CSV table of C-alpha atoms in Angstrom, one decimal:
chain,number,residue,atom,x,y,z
A,2,UNK,CA,-64.8,-25.6,8.4
A,3,UNK,CA,-62.8,-27.7,10.9
A,4,UNK,CA,-63.9,-25.6,13.9
A,5,UNK,CA,-67.4,-24.9,12.8
A,6,UNK,CA,-69.8,-25.6,15.8
A,7,UNK,CA,-73.1,-27.1,15.2
A,8,UNK,CA,-75.3,-25.7,17.9
A,9,UNK,CA,-78.4,-27.4,19.4
A,10,UNK,CA,-80.5,-24.4,18.4
A,11,UNK,CA,-80.2,-21.1,16.6
A,12,UNK,CA,-82.5,-18.1,16.9
A,13,UNK,CA,-85.0,-17.2,14.2
A,14,UNK,CA,-84.2,-13.6,13.3
A,15,UNK,CA,-86.2,-11.1,11.3
A,16,UNK,CA,-84.9,-9.2,8.3
A,17,UNK,CA,-82.7,-6.5,9.8
A,18,UNK,CA,-83.8,-3.8,7.3
A,19,UNK,CA,-87.5,-4.4,8.1
A,20,UNK,CA,-86.7,-4.4,11.8
A,21,UNK,CA,-84.8,-1.1,11.5
A,22,UNK,CA,-87.9,0.4,9.8
A,23,UNK,CA,-90.0,-0.6,12.9
A,24,UNK,CA,-87.3,0.8,15.2
A,25,UNK,CA,-87.4,4.1,13.4
A,26,UNK,CA,-91.1,4.2,13.9
A,27,UNK,CA,-90.7,3.5,17.6
A,28,UNK,CA,-88.0,6.1,18.0
A,29,UNK,CA,-90.2,8.7,16.2
A,30,UNK,CA,-93.2,7.9,18.3
A,31,UNK,CA,-91.2,7.8,21.6
A,32,UNK,CA,-93.6,5.1,22.8
A,33,UNK,CA,-91.4,2.2,23.8
A,34,UNK,CA,-93.5,0.3,26.3
A,35,UNK,CA,-96.8,0.2,28.2
A,36,UNK,CA,-99.2,-1.4,25.7
A,37,UNK,CA,-98.1,0.4,22.6
A,38,UNK,CA,-99.4,-0.3,19.1
A,39,UNK,CA,-96.9,-3.1,18.3
A,40,UNK,CA,-97.8,-4.8,21.6
A,41,UNK,CA,-101.5,-4.7,20.8
A,42,UNK,CA,-100.9,-5.8,17.2
A,43,UNK,CA,-98.8,-8.8,18.3
A,44,UNK,CA,-101.3,-9.9,20.8
A,45,UNK,CA,-104.0,-9.9,18.2
A,46,UNK,CA,-101.9,-11.6,15.5
A,47,UNK,CA,-100.7,-14.3,17.9
A,48,UNK,CA,-104.3,-15.0,19.0
A,49,UNK,CA,-105.3,-15.4,15.3
A,50,UNK,CA,-102.3,-17.6,14.4
A,51,UNK,CA,-102.6,-19.8,17.5
A,52,UNK,CA,-106.4,-20.1,17.2
A,53,UNK,CA,-107.0,-19.0,20.8
A,54,UNK,CA,-109.3,-16.4,22.2
A,55,UNK,CA,-106.8,-14.2,24.1
A,56,UNK,CA,-103.1,-13.8,24.4
A,57,UNK,CA,-101.4,-11.8,27.2
A,58,UNK,CA,-97.8,-10.9,26.3
A,59,UNK,CA,-95.1,-11.0,28.9
A,60,UNK,CA,-91.4,-10.1,29.1
A,61,UNK,CA,-90.3,-13.7,29.5
A,62,UNK,CA,-91.8,-17.2,29.8
A,63,UNK,CA,-91.5,-17.6,33.5
A,64,UNK,CA,-93.7,-14.7,34.6
A,65,UNK,CA,-96.8,-16.1,32.8
A,66,UNK,CA,-96.5,-19.3,35.0
A,67,UNK,CA,-96.2,-17.2,38.2
A,68,UNK,CA,-99.0,-14.9,37.2
A,69,UNK,CA,-101.4,-17.7,36.1
A,70,UNK,CA,-101.1,-19.3,39.6
A,71,UNK,CA,-101.7,-15.8,41.1
A,72,UNK,CA,-104.7,-15.1,38.9
A,73,UNK,CA,-106.3,-18.4,39.6
A,74,UNK,CA,-105.5,-18.1,43.3
A,75,UNK,CA,-103.8,-21.5,43.4
A,76,UNK,CA,-102.5,-22.6,46.9
A,77,UNK,CA,-101.5,-25.7,48.8
A,78,UNK,CA,-100.1,-28.4,46.5
A,79,UNK,CA,-99.8,-28.7,42.8
A,80,UNK,CA,-99.0,-31.9,40.9
A,81,UNK,CA,-96.4,-31.5,38.3
A,82,UNK,CA,-93.5,-33.1,36.4
A,83,UNK,CA,-89.9,-33.5,37.4
A,84,UNK,CA,-89.0,-33.7,33.7
A,85,UNK,CA,-89.0,-30.1,32.6
A,86,UNK,CA,-87.0,-26.9,32.7
A,87,UNK,CA,-86.7,-25.6,36.3
A,88,UNK,CA,-89.0,-22.6,35.6
A,89,UNK,CA,-92.0,-24.9,35.8
A,90,UNK,CA,-91.4,-25.8,39.4
A,91,UNK,CA,-89.8,-22.5,40.4
A,92,UNK,CA,-93.1,-20.8,39.5
A,93,UNK,CA,-94.8,-22.9,42.2
A,94,UNK,CA,-92.1,-22.1,44.8
A,95,UNK,CA,-92.4,-18.4,44.2
A,96,UNK,CA,-96.1,-18.6,44.9
A,97,UNK,CA,-95.5,-20.5,48.2
A,98,UNK,CA,-97.0,-23.7,46.6
A,99,UNK,CA,-95.6,-27.2,47.3
A,100,UNK,CA,-94.8,-29.1,44.1
A,101,UNK,CA,-95.8,-32.8,44.1
A,102,UNK,CA,-93.9,-34.7,41.5
A,103,UNK,CA,-95.4,-37.7,39.6
A,104,UNK,CA,-93.8,-39.9,37.0
A,105,UNK,CA,-94.0,-39.4,33.2
A,106,UNK,CA,-95.4,-41.3,30.3
A,107,UNK,CA,-92.4,-42.6,28.2
A,108,UNK,CA,-94.5,-42.2,25.0
A,109,UNK,CA,-94.6,-38.4,25.3
A,110,UNK,CA,-92.4,-37.5,28.3
A,111,UNK,CA,-95.5,-35.7,29.8
A,112,UNK,CA,-97.3,-36.4,33.0
A,113,UNK,CA,-98.7,-39.9,33.3
A,114,UNK,CA,-102.4,-39.5,34.1
A,115,UNK,CA,-102.5,-42.9,35.8
A,116,UNK,CA,-99.9,-41.7,38.3
A,117,UNK,CA,-101.7,-38.4,39.2
A,118,UNK,CA,-104.7,-39.7,41.1
A,119,UNK,CA,-102.5,-41.5,43.7
A,120,UNK,CA,-100.7,-38.2,44.4
A,121,UNK,CA,-103.8,-36.1,45.2
A,122,UNK,CA,-104.3,-35.0,48.8
A,123,UNK,CA,-106.8,-32.7,50.5
A,124,UNK,CA,-104.3,-29.9,49.8
A,125,UNK,CA,-104.1,-30.4,46.0
A,126,UNK,CA,-105.6,-27.5,44.1
A,127,UNK,CA,-104.2,-27.9,40.5
A,128,UNK,CA,-102.2,-29.9,38.0
A,129,UNK,CA,-99.3,-28.3,36.0
A,130,UNK,CA,-98.3,-30.5,33.1
A,131,UNK,CA,-95.7,-29.8,30.4
A,132,UNK,CA,-96.0,-30.4,26.7
A,133,UNK,CA,-92.5,-31.7,26.6
A,134,UNK,CA,-90.6,-31.2,23.3
A,135,UNK,CA,-93.9,-29.9,21.9
A,136,UNK,CA,-95.5,-33.4,22.1
A,137,UNK,CA,-99.0,-33.0,23.5
A,138,UNK,CA,-99.6,-34.6,26.9
A,139,UNK,CA,-102.5,-37.0,27.4
A,140,UNK,CA,-104.8,-34.0,27.8
A,141,UNK,CA,-108.0,-35.9,28.0
A,142,UNK,CA,-106.6,-38.2,30.6
A,143,UNK,CA,-105.3,-35.3,32.7
A,144,UNK,CA,-108.6,-33.4,32.4
A,145,UNK,CA,-110.6,-36.5,33.5
A,146,UNK,CA,-108.6,-36.6,36.7
A,147,UNK,CA,-108.9,-32.8,37.2
A,148,UNK,CA,-112.7,-32.9,36.7
A,149,UNK,CA,-113.1,-35.9,39.1
A,150,UNK,CA,-111.4,-34.0,41.9
A,151,UNK,CA,-112.2,-30.4,41.0
A,152,UNK,CA,-108.7,-29.3,40.2
A,153,UNK,CA,-107.5,-26.6,37.9
A,154,UNK,CA,-105.1,-27.4,35.0
A,155,UNK,CA,-102.4,-24.9,33.9
A,156,UNK,CA,-100.3,-26.1,31.0
A,157,UNK,CA,-96.7,-25.2,30.6
A,158,UNK,CA,-96.7,-25.1,26.8
A,159,UNK,CA,-93.3,-23.4,26.4
A,160,UNK,CA,-92.4,-25.9,23.7
A,161,UNK,CA,-95.8,-26.2,22.0
A,162,UNK,CA,-96.1,-23.0,19.9
A,163,UNK,CA,-98.5,-23.7,17.0
A,164,UNK,CA,-99.0,-27.4,18.0
A,165,UNK,CA,-102.6,-28.6,17.2
A,166,UNK,CA,-104.6,-31.8,17.7
A,167,UNK,CA,-107.1,-32.5,14.9
A,168,UNK,CA,-107.1,-28.8,14.0
A,169,UNK,CA,-107.5,-27.6,17.6
A,170,UNK,CA,-104.7,-25.7,19.4
A,171,UNK,CA,-103.2,-27.5,22.4
A,172,UNK,CA,-103.3,-24.1,24.1
A,173,UNK,CA,-107.1,-24.4,24.3
A,174,UNK,CA,-107.0,-27.3,26.8
A,175,UNK,CA,-107.0,-26.9,30.5
A,176,UNK,CA,-107.8,-23.6,32.3
A,177,UNK,CA,-104.7,-21.7,31.0
A,178,UNK,CA,-101.6,-22.3,29.0
A,179,UNK,CA,-98.3,-20.5,29.0
A,180,UNK,CA,-95.7,-20.0,26.2
A,181,UNK,CA,-92.1,-19.0,26.1
A,182,UNK,CA,-90.7,-16.8,23.3
A,183,UNK,CA,-87.0,-17.2,24.4
A,184,UNK,CA,-84.4,-17.0,21.7
A,185,UNK,CA,-84.0,-20.8,21.7
A,186,UNK,CA,-87.7,-21.5,20.9
A,187,UNK,CA,-89.3,-22.1,17.5
A,188,UNK,CA,-90.9,-18.6,17.7
A,189,UNK,CA,-89.0,-16.0,19.7
A,190,UNK,CA,-89.1,-12.3,20.7
A,191,UNK,CA,-85.5,-12.6,22.0
A,192,UNK,CA,-86.9,-12.9,25.5
A,193,UNK,CA,-90.6,-13.1,26.0
A,194,UNK,CA,-93.6,-15.2,26.7
A,195,UNK,CA,-97.4,-15.3,26.8
A,196,UNK,CA,-100.4,-16.5,28.9
A,197,UNK,CA,-103.3,-17.9,26.9
A,198,UNK,CA,-106.7,-17.3,28.5
A,199,UNK,CA,-110.3,-18.0,27.5
A,200,UNK,CA,-112.3,-15.0,28.4
A,201,UNK,CA,-112.0,-11.2,28.3
A,202,UNK,CA,-112.5,-10.8,32.0
A,203,UNK,CA,-109.5,-13.0,32.8
A,204,UNK,CA,-107.4,-11.2,30.2
A,205,UNK,CA,-108.2,-7.9,31.9
A,206,UNK,CA,-107.2,-9.4,35.3
A,207,UNK,CA,-103.9,-10.7,33.9
A,208,UNK,CA,-103.2,-7.3,32.2
A,209,UNK,CA,-103.7,-5.6,35.6
A,210,UNK,CA,-101.4,-8.2,37.4
A,211,UNK,CA,-98.6,-7.8,34.9
A,212,UNK,CA,-98.6,-4.0,35.3
A,213,UNK,CA,-98.2,-3.7,39.1
A,214,UNK,CA,-102.0,-4.2,39.7
A,215,UNK,CA,-102.9,-0.9,38.2
A,216,UNK,CA,-106.5,-0.7,37.0
A,217,UNK,CA,-106.3,3.0,36.2
A,218,UNK,CA,-104.1,6.0,36.8
A,219,UNK,CA,-104.7,6.0,40.6
A,220,UNK,CA,-106.2,2.6,41.4
A,221,UNK,CA,-104.2,-0.5,42.3
A,222,UNK,CA,-106.4,-3.6,42.7
A,223,UNK,CA,-103.9,-6.3,43.4
A,224,UNK,CA,-100.2,-6.8,44.3
A,225,UNK,CA,-99.1,-7.1,40.7
A,226,UNK,CA,-95.6,-7.3,39.1
A,227,UNK,CA,-93.9,-5.7,36.1
A,228,UNK,CA,-94.2,-8.4,33.4
A,229,UNK,CA,-94.8,-6.2,30.3
A,230,UNK,CA,-93.3,-6.8,26.9
A,231,UNK,CA,-91.8,-3.7,25.3
A,232,UNK,CA,-92.4,-2.3,21.8
A,233,UNK,CA,-89.0,-3.2,20.4
A,234,UNK,CA,-89.5,-6.9,21.1
A,235,UNK,CA,-93.2,-6.8,20.0
A,236,UNK,CA,-92.2,-5.3,16.6
A,237,UNK,CA,-89.5,-8.0,16.4
A,238,UNK,CA,-92.1,-10.6,17.2
A,239,UNK,CA,-94.5,-9.4,14.5
A,240,UNK,CA,-91.8,-9.8,11.9
A,241,UNK,CA,-90.9,-13.3,13.1
A,242,UNK,CA,-94.5,-14.4,13.1
A,243,UNK,CA,-94.4,-13.9,9.3
A,244,UNK,CA,-91.6,-16.4,8.8
A,245,UNK,CA,-92.3,-19.0,11.6
A,246,UNK,CA,-94.1,-21.4,9.2
A,247,UNK,CA,-91.0,-21.4,7.0
A,248,UNK,CA,-88.8,-22.2,10.0
A,249,UNK,CA,-91.1,-25.0,11.1
A,250,UNK,CA,-91.1,-26.5,7.6
A,251,UNK,CA,-87.3,-26.4,7.5
A,252,UNK,CA,-87.2,-28.1,11.0
A,253,UNK,CA,-89.5,-30.8,9.7
A,254,UNK,CA,-87.1,-31.6,6.9
A,255,UNK,CA,-84.3,-32.0,9.5
A,256,UNK,CA,-86.5,-34.4,11.5
A,257,UNK,CA,-87.2,-36.4,8.4
A,258,UNK,CA,-83.5,-36.8,7.7
A,259,UNK,CA,-82.7,-37.8,11.3
A,260,UNK,CA,-85.4,-40.4,11.3
A,261,UNK,CA,-84.5,-41.9,7.9
A,262,UNK,CA,-80.9,-42.4,8.9
A,263,UNK,CA,-81.2,-43.3,12.6
A,264,UNK,CA,-84.2,-45.6,12.5
A,265,UNK,CA,-82.1,-48.8,12.2
A,266,UNK,CA,-79.3,-47.8,14.5
A,267,UNK,CA,-79.4,-50.4,17.4
A,268,UNK,CA,-79.9,-48.7,20.8
A,269,UNK,CA,-81.2,-45.4,19.4
A,270,UNK,CA,-84.8,-44.5,19.7
A,271,UNK,CA,-86.9,-41.4,19.0
A,272,UNK,CA,-90.4,-40.1,18.6
A,273,UNK,CA,-92.3,-40.3,15.3
A,274,UNK,CA,-94.9,-37.9,14.2
A,275,UNK,CA,-98.4,-38.7,15.3
A,276,UNK,CA,-101.3,-38.7,12.8
A,277,UNK,CA,-103.7,-35.8,13.3
A,278,UNK,CA,-101.1,-33.6,15.2
A,279,UNK,CA,-99.6,-30.5,13.7
A,280,UNK,CA,-96.0,-30.8,15.1
A,281,UNK,CA,-93.7,-27.8,15.4
A,282,UNK,CA,-90.4,-29.8,15.6
A,283,UNK,CA,-89.1,-27.7,18.4
A,284,UNK,CA,-86.7,-30.4,19.6
A,285,UNK,CA,-85.4,-33.8,18.3
A,286,UNK,CA,-84.6,-35.9,21.3
A,287,UNK,CA,-83.0,-39.3,20.9
A,288,UNK,CA,-82.8,-41.9,23.7
A,289,UNK,CA,-79.7,-44.1,24.1
A,290,UNK,CA,-80.0,-47.7,25.4
A,291,UNK,CA,-76.3,-48.1,26.5
A,292,UNK,CA,-76.4,-51.9,26.3
A,293,UNK,CA,-77.7,-52.1,22.8
A,294,UNK,CA,-75.8,-49.1,21.5
A,295,UNK,CA,-72.5,-50.1,23.1
A,296,UNK,CA,-71.9,-46.7,24.6
A,297,UNK,CA,-73.6,-44.6,27.3
A,298,UNK,CA,-75.5,-41.5,26.6
A,299,UNK,CA,-72.8,-39.4,28.3
A,300,UNK,CA,-70.0,-41.1,26.3
A,301,UNK,CA,-71.9,-40.2,23.1
A,302,UNK,CA,-72.6,-36.7,24.3
A,303,UNK,CA,-69.0,-35.9,24.9
A,304,UNK,CA,-67.9,-37.7,21.8
A,305,UNK,CA,-70.2,-35.4,19.8
A,306,UNK,CA,-68.8,-32.3,21.6
A,307,UNK,CA,-65.3,-33.4,20.5
A,308,UNK,CA,-66.6,-33.1,17.0
A,309,UNK,CA,-68.1,-29.7,17.7
A,310,UNK,CA,-71.6,-31.1,17.6
A,311,UNK,CA,-73.4,-29.5,20.6
A,312,UNK,CA,-76.3,-31.7,21.6
A,313,UNK,CA,-78.1,-31.1,24.9
A,314,UNK,CA,-79.0,-33.5,27.7
A,315,UNK,CA,-82.5,-32.0,28.0
A,316,UNK,CA,-83.8,-32.6,30.7
A,317,UNK,CA,-81.0,-33.8,32.9
A,318,UNK,CA,-80.8,-33.9,35.8
A,319,UNK,CA,-84.4,-34.0,37.0
A,320,UNK,CA,-85.8,-31.0,38.8
A,321,UNK,CA,-86.5,-33.3,41.7
A,322,UNK,CA,-82.8,-33.9,42.3
A,323,UNK,CA,-82.0,-30.1,42.8
A,324,UNK,CA,-81.3,-29.0,46.3
A,325,UNK,CA,-84.5,-27.0,46.7
A,326,UNK,CA,-86.7,-30.0,45.9
A,327,UNK,CA,-84.8,-33.2,46.7
A,328,UNK,CA,-86.1,-33.3,50.2
A,329,UNK,CA,-89.7,-33.7,49.1
A,330,UNK,CA,-91.4,-37.1,49.6
A,331,UNK,CA,-92.4,-37.0,46.0
A,332,UNK,CA,-88.8,-36.6,44.8
A,333,UNK,CA,-87.7,-40.1,45.9
A,334,UNK,CA,-86.2,-42.1,43.1
A,335,UNK,CA,-88.7,-44.9,43.5
A,336,UNK,CA,-91.6,-42.6,42.8
A,337,UNK,CA,-90.1,-41.4,39.4
A,338,UNK,CA,-88.4,-44.4,37.7
A,339,UNK,CA,-89.5,-43.6,34.2
A,340,UNK,CA,-88.4,-39.9,34.5
A,341,UNK,CA,-85.0,-41.0,35.8
A,342,UNK,CA,-84.5,-43.5,33.0
A,343,UNK,CA,-85.4,-41.0,30.3
A,344,UNK,CA,-83.2,-38.3,31.8
A,345,UNK,CA,-80.2,-40.7,31.8
A,346,UNK,CA,-80.8,-41.6,28.1
A,347,UNK,CA,-81.8,-38.4,26.3
A,348,UNK,CA,-79.8,-36.2,24.0
A,349,UNK,CA,-81.5,-33.4,22.0
A,350,UNK,CA,-79.9,-33.2,18.6
A,351,UNK,CA,-79.2,-29.9,16.8
A,352,UNK,CA,-82.6,-28.8,15.5
A,353,UNK,CA,-83.3,-25.5,13.8
A,354,UNK,CA,-84.1,-23.9,10.5
A,355,UNK,CA,-80.5,-22.9,9.7
A,356,UNK,CA,-78.9,-26.4,9.6
A,357,UNK,CA,-77.2,-27.2,6.3
A,358,UNK,CA,-77.1,-30.6,4.7
A,359,UNK,CA,-73.4,-30.9,5.7
A,360,UNK,CA,-74.4,-30.0,9.4
A,361,UNK,CA,-77.1,-32.7,9.4
A,362,UNK,CA,-74.7,-35.3,7.9
A,363,UNK,CA,-72.1,-34.6,10.5
A,364,UNK,CA,-74.5,-34.9,13.4
A,365,UNK,CA,-75.7,-38.3,12.0
A,366,UNK,CA,-72.1,-39.5,11.4
A,367,UNK,CA,-71.3,-38.9,15.1
A,368,UNK,CA,-74.2,-41.2,16.1
A,369,UNK,CA,-74.0,-43.9,13.3
A,370,UNK,CA,-70.3,-44.4,13.9
């Protein structure tokens, strides 16, 4: 169809008949939130699937970040990346914590461990890296710096659902990891998220914090918030978990096609799969070298839009350029040259399980031309 839009993503949706059966069960039970049976079932099934000890479900992907910082009593300054979705840094702001930006590694778009040490001050208490596009950070390098200075590490793993390194979940690294289950993600509960923790005592603390701090009918032990996931989305999530491997396999085939046809296009680069890593193909970013390609990233981006191919300049502009953060010393351009270059070059191509061969061919033709 002439006006058919090829979107950068499309939600994974469960079978409507199966979902309606769960809805009828919820309606019959009249238990729609507050740790119902589907909520408990999804936490267990996600922990098993993700190979992690404990999963705490939330109503979105931002509240786990905010709550992790609260639960670990993080204060002062936290070293983080300017190359992410704004929720990463906003979670620090909401906790009264000063973000300190350091530059990224061009090989994975995650924090560059070699830049972290120089940014540490007596007020630094933690590091908050991001597994950008689902590509694992240099987790060993980051942990070495954290151990040397006694810092906590909280990973924003919003993109890294199901990603493993040599059979071990990336969610096991650091002190905690957070996930987003937004509709745009590989696995979704419409809106939703999770906090991955390592012991039962911390899970209990998180469960208190996300339910106003209630530890019983009449006891409130902390100034908590309302971060609970409801039964409807938990049931939806259970059904989606059964088909997420199919969706990841379909995404992988899209990535293979993109790589086969774009590998020899001058001025276009991208990430290849890394041996030993289970990728989830959450995004497919390409990077445009304007001099070699003969066109700037923005020129290509808008040319694609004219053809109803909706890529995304993700992440552009950098968080450090937004009004809330641009006055920070760490936001100065000269501190973040790699992040600025990458942000000016990136386009995430359409990447989801529902792309047809015709869709993929059209995306490629926009770039190869």
